[in-house]
Short mmCIF file of C-alpha atoms in Angstrom, two decimals:
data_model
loop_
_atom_site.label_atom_id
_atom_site.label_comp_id
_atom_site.label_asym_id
_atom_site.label_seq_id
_atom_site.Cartn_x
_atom_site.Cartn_y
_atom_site.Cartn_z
CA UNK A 20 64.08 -7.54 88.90
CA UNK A 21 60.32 -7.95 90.40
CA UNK A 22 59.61 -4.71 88.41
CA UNK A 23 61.39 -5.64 85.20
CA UNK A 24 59.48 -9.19 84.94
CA UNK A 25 56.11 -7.18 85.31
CA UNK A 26 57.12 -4.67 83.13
CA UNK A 27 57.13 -7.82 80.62
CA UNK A 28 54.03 -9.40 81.34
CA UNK A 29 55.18 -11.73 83.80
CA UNK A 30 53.27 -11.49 87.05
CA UNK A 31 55.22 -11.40 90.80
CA UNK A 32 54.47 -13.30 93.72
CA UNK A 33 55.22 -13.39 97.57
CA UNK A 34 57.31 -16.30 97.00
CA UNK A 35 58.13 -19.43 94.66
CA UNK A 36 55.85 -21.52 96.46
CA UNK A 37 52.42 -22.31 96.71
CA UNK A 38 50.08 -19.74 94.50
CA UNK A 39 53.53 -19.17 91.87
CA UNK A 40 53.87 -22.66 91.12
CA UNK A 41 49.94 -23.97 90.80
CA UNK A 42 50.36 -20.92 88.09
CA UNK A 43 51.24 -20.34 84.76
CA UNK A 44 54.45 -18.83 86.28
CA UNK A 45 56.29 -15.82 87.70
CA UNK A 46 58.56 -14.24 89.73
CA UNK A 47 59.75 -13.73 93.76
CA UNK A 48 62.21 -13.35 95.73
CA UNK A 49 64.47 -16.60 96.02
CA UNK A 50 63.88 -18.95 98.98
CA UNK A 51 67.21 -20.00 100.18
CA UNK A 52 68.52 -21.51 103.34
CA UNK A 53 69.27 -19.48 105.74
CA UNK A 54 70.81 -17.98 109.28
CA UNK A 55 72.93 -15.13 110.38
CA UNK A 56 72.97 -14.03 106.55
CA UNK A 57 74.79 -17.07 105.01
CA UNK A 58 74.03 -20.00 103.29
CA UNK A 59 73.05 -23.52 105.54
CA UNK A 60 74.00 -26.63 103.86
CA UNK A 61 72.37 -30.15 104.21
CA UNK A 62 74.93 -31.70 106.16
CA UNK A 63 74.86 -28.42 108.76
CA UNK A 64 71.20 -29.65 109.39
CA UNK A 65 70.84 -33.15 109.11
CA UNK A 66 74.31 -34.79 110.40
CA UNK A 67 76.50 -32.03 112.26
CA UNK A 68 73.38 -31.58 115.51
CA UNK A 69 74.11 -35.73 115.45
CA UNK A 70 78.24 -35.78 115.32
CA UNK A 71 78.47 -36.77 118.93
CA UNK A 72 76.46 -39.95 118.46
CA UNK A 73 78.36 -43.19 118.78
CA UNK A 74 76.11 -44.91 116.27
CA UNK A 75 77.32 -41.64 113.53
CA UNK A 76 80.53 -41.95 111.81
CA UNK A 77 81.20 -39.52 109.24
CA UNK A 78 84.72 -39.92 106.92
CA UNK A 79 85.66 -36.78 105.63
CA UNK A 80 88.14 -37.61 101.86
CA UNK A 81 87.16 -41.27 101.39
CA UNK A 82 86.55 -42.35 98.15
CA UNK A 83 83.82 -45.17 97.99
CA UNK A 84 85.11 -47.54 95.23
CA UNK A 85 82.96 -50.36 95.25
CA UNK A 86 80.06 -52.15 96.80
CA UNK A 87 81.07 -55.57 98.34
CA UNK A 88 79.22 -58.52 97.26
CA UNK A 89 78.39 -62.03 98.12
CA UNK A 90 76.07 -63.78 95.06
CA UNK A 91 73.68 -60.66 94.74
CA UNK A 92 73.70 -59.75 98.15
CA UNK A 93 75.35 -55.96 98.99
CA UNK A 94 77.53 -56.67 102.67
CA UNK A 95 79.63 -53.48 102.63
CA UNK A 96 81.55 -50.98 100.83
CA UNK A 97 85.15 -50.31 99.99
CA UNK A 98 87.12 -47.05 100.34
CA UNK A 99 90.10 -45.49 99.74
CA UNK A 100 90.63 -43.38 103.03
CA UNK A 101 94.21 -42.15 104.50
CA UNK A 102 95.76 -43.54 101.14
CA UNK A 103 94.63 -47.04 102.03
CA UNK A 104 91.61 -49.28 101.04
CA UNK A 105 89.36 -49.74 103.93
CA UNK A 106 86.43 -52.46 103.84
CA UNK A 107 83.12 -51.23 105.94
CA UNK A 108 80.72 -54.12 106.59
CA UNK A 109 77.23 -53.19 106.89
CA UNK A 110 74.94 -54.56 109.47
CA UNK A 111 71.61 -54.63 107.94
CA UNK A 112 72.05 -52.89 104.43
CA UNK A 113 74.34 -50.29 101.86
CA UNK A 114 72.68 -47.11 100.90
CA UNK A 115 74.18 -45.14 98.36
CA UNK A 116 73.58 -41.49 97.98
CA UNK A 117 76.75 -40.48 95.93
CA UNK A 118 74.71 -38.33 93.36
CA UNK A 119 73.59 -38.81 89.70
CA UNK A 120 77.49 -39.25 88.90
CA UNK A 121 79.19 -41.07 91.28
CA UNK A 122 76.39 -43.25 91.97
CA UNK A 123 76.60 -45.42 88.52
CA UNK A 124 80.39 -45.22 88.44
CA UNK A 125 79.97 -46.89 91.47
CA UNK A 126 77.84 -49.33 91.02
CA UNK A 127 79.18 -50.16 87.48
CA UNK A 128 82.36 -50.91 89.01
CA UNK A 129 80.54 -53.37 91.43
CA UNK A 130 79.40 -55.05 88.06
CA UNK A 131 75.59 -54.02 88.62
CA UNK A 132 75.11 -52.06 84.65
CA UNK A 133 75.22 -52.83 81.53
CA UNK A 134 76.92 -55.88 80.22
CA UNK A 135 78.12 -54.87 77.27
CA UNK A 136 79.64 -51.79 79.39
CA UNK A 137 81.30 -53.78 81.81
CA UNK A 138 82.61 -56.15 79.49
CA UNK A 139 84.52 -53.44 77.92
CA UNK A 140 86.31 -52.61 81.18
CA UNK A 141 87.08 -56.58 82.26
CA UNK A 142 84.81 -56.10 84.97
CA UNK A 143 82.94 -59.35 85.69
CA UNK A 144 79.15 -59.03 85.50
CA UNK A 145 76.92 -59.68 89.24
CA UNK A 146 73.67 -58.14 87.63
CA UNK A 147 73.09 -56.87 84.40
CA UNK A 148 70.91 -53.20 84.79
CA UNK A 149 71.76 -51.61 81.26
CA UNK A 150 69.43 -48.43 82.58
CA UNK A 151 72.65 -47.91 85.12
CA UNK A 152 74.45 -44.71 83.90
CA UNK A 153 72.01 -44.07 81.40
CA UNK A 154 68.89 -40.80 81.32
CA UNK A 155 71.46 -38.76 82.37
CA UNK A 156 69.65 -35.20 83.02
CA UNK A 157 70.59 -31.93 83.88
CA UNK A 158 69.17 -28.26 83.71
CA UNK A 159 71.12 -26.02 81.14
CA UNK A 160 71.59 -22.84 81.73
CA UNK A 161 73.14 -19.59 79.96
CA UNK A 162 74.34 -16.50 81.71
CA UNK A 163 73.52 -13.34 80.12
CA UNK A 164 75.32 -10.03 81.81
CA UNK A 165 75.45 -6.34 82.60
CA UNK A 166 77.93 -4.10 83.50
CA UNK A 167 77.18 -2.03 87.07
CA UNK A 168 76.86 1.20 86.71
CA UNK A 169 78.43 1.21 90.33
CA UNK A 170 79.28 -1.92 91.49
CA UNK A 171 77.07 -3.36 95.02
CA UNK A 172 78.25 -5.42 97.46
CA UNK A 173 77.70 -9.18 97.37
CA UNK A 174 74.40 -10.47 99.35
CA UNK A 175 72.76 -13.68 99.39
CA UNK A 176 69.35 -12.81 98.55
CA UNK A 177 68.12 -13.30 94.73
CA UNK A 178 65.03 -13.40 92.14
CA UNK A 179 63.66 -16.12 90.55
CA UNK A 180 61.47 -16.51 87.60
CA UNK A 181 59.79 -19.61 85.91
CA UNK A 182 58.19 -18.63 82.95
CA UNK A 183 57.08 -20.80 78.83
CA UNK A 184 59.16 -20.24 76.57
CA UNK A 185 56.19 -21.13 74.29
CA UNK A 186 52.51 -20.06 75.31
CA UNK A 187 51.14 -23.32 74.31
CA UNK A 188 52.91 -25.38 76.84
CA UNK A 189 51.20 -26.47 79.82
CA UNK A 190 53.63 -25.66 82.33
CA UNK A 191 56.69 -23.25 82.67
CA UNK A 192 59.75 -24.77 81.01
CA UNK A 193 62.70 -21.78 81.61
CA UNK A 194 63.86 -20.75 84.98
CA UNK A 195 65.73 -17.70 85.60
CA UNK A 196 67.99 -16.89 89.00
CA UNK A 197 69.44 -13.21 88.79
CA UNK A 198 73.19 -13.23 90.13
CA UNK A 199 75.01 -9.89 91.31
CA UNK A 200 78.13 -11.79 89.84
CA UNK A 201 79.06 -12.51 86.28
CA UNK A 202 77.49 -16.17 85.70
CA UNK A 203 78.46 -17.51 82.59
CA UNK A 204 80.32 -20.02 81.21
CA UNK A 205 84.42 -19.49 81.75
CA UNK A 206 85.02 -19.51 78.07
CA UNK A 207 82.07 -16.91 77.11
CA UNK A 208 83.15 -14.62 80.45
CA UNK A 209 86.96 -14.21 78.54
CA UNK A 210 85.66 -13.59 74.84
CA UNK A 211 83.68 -10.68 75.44
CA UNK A 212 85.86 -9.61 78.06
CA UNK A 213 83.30 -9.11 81.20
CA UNK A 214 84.06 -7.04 83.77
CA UNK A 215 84.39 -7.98 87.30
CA UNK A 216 81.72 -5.44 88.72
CA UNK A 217 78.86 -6.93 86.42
CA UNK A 218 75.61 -9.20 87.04
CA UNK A 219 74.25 -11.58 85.80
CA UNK A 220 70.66 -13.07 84.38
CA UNK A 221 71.77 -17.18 84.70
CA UNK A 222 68.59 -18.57 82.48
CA UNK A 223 68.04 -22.36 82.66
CA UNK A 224 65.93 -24.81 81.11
CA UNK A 225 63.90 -27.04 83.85
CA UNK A 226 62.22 -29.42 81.14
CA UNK A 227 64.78 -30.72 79.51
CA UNK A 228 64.24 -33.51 76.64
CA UNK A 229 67.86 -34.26 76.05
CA UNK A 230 69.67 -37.40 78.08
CA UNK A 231 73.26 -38.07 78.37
CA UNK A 232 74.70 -41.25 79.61
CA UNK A 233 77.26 -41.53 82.38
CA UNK A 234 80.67 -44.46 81.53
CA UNK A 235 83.40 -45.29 82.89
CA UNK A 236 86.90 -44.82 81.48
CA UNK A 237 88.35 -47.80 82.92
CA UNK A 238 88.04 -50.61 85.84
CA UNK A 239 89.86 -48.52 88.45
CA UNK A 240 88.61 -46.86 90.97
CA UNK A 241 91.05 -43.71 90.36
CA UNK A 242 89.97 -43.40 86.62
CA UNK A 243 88.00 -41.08 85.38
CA UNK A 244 84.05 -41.48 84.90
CA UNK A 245 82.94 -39.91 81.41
CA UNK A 246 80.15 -37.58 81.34
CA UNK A 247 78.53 -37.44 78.12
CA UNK A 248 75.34 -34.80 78.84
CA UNK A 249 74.61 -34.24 75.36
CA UNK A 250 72.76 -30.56 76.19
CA UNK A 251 71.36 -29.29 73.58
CA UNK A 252 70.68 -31.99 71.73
CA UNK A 253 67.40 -32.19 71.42
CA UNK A 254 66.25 -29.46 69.31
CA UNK A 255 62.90 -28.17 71.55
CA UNK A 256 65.52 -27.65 74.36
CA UNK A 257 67.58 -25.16 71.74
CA UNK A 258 64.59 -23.46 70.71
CA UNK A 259 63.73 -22.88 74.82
CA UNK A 260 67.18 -21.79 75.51
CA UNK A 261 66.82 -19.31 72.57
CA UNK A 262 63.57 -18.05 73.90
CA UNK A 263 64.95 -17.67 77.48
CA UNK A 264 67.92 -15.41 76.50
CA UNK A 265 65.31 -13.34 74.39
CA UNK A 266 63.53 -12.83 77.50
CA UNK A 267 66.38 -12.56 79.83
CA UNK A 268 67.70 -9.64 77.31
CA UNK A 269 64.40 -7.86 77.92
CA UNK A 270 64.32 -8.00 81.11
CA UNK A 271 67.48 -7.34 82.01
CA UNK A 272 67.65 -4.03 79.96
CA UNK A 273 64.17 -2.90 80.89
CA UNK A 274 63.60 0.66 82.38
CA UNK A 275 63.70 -0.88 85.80
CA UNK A 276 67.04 -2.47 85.66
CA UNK A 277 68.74 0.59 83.80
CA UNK A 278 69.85 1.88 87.12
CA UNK A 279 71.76 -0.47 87.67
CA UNK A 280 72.84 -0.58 84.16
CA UNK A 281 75.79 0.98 82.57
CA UNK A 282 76.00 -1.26 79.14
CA UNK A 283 74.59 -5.05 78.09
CA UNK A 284 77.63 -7.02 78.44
CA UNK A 285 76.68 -10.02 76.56
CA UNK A 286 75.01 -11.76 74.61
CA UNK A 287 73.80 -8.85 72.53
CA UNK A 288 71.00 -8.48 69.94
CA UNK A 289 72.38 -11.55 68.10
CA UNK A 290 70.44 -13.43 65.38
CA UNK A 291 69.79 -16.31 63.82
CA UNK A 292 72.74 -18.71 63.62
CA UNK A 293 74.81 -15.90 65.97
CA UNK A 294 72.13 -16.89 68.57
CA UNK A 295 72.50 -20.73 68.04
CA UNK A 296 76.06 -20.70 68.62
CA UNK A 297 75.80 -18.16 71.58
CA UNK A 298 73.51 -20.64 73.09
CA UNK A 299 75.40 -23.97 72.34
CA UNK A 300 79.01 -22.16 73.22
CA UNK A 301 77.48 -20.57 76.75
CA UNK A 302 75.02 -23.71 78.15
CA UNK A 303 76.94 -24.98 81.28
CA UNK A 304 75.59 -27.09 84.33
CA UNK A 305 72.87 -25.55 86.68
CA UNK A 306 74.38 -28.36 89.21
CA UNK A 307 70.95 -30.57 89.12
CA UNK A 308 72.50 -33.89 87.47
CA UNK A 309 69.83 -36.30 88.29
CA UNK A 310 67.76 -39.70 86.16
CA UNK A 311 71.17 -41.97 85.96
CA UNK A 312 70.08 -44.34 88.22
CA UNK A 313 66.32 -44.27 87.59
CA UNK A 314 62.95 -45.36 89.54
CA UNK A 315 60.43 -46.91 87.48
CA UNK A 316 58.99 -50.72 85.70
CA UNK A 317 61.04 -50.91 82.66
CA UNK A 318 64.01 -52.58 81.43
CA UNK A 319 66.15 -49.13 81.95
CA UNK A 320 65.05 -48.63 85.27
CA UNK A 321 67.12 -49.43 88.48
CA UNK A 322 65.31 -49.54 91.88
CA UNK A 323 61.82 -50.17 92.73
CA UNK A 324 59.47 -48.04 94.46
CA UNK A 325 61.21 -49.02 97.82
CA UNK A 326 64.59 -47.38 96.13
CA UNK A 327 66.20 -51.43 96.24
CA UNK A 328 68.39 -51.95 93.26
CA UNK A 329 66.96 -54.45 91.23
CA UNK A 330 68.73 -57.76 91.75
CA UNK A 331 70.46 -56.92 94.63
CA UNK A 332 69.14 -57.32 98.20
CA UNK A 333 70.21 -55.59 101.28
CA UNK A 334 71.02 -52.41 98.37
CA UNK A 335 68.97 -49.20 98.08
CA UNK A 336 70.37 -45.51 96.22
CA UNK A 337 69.10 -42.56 98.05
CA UNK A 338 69.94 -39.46 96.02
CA UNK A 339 68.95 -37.67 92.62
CA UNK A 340 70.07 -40.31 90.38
CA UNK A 341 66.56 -42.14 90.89
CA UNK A 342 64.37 -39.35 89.39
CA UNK A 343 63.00 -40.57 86.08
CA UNK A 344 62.93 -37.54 85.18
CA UNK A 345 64.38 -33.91 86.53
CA UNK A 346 62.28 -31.93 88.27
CA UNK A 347 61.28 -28.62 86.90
CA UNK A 348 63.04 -26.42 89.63
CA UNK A 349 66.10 -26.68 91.56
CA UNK A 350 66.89 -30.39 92.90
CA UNK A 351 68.12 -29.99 96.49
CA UNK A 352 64.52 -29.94 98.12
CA UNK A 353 63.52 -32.80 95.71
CA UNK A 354 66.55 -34.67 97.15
CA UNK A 355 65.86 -33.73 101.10
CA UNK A 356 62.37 -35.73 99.72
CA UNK A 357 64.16 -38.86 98.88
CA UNK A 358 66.61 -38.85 101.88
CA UNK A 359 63.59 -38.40 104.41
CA UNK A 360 61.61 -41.05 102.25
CA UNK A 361 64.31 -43.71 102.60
CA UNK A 362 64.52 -42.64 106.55
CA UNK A 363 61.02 -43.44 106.60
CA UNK A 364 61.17 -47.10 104.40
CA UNK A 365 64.41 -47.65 106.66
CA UNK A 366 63.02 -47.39 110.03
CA UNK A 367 59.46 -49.39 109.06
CA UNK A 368 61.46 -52.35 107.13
CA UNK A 369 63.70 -53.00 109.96
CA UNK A 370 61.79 -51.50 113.29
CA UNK A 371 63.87 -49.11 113.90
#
């Protein structure tokens, strides 16, 4: 991969950080979390050292449904755990970090959104925030693949490239993870009839100008939130997508990756409106929903600068949803950011 994006123009680096990003772009190994060769998540950091604390409780399959309320003041939340609604008071103040989807659904079912939203459920207005739900973001991405020549096994190391999809931009726009899996969407993996023992060039676009909207279906807690992410609607994030699986192409069947190499899979040397649809039909979630709750001054933002929900005291959102806009790489650092932030504003607001 390293060898293929040079052989391309597109320079290699130690790593993602640092030098690669205060550049124009290029390519490294991935930097992923972590120990005894498989992946660490969050929680395995943050919480699990911390389970034995008497102060730590941590419900495993409760559904948060709602925040409880008195006036515009937050005092709890409800949950569905065990099959049975559960009230949790809190002692100082609620904190939700539920994510750029559940996030709005809950607080719209709180009545903190839109009015004209919440109206159309029957759910009685507490603070009318018609930015809730809305600049929904995401990173698109498209999986182009090879077949193996001979198959490897599985590892959890990868490449990474950030590259412009147009020279004139300021700042790399496309991101590019290589995946010893097919990556694709479900749909596009059964029409051309990929093999199991293929890989995969997952291409994504990191500067995305299209927004979705998150709504609810209905006043429940049980029904289902609708995600409208309207990829691709904005027509510089086609043309980026298009330019990505151009690249992705040449990479991926460059002299350095024909070892690995028996035939190019998909998409193909498609063009014009064969591209367009190969591009609209294969864009699926990079998993970096973020912006539905957003930070910022204006009449669609949410919280402040100290993450409070506008409105609403003793209530602050801690996750993704509060980026104004997505960040132009993967979101899980980004979101460590927040959570330590809001440690930080925590422990100096109340002394702790």
């Amino acid at each position: 991969m390293l060898q293929g994006t040079r052989s391309v123009g597109i320079p290699t680096f130690e790593n993602q950080n640092g030098r690669m990003m205060e550049s124009a772009g290029g390519c490294s190994f991935l930097d992923v979390r972590l120990r005894d060769g498989k992946r660490q998540s969050v929680f395995r950091s943050y919480t699990f050292p911390y389970m034995d604390r008497p102060n730590l409780t941590v419900l495993t399959h409760a559904l948060v449904t709602r925040i409880t309320l008195e006036g515009k003041r937050a005092t709890g939340v409800e949950c569905i755990y065990n099959g049975k609604t559960q009230r949790i008071s809190a002692g100082l103040e609620v904190v939700l970090s539920l994510g750029a989807i559940h996030t709005p659904k809950v607080l719209m079912q709180s009545g903190i959104g839109d009015q004209a939203e919440l109206q159309r459920h029957g759910i009685p207005l507490v603070q009318h925030l018609p930015g809730v739900g809305q600049n929904f973001q995401d990173h698109p991405a498209i999986g182009c693949v090879w077949e193996y020549q001979k198959p490897l096994p599985p590892r959890t190391g990868s490449d990474t490239f950030f590259w412009k999809s147009d020279p004139n931009l300021d700042t790399p726009d496309i991101q590019t993870c290589l995946a010893e899996v097919p990556l694709a969407a479900v749909e596009m993996l059964a029409r051309y009839n990929v093999p199991a023992g293929s890989w995969s060039m997952f291409g994504g676009i990191v500067r995305p100008k299209s927004r979705g909207r998150i709504r609810l279906t209905g006043p429940n807690p049980t029904d289902a939130v609708q995600i409208e992410t309207n990829m691709m609607s904005h027509p510089d994030d086609l043309k980026a997508a298009i330019a990505c699986v151009q690249l992705c192409r040449e990479i991926g069947n460059s002299a350095a990756l024909r070892p690995f190499t028996k035939r190019e899979v998909m998409p193909g040397n498609l063009k014009g409106a064969a591209v367009v649809d190969f591009v609209r039909n294969g864009a699926i979630t990079y998993w970096h929903q973020t912006g539905s709750a957003k930070m910022g001054q204006d009449a669609m933002s949410v919280v402040d600068a100290n993450l409070k929900v506008f409105g609403i005291d003793n209530l602050r959102i801690a996750d993704g949803s509060i980026m104004p806009r997505a960040t132009a790489c993967n979101t899980m650092a980004p979101c460590v950011i927040i959570g330590e932030r809001a440690g930080e504003i925590l422990k100096a607001d109340h002394k702790l």
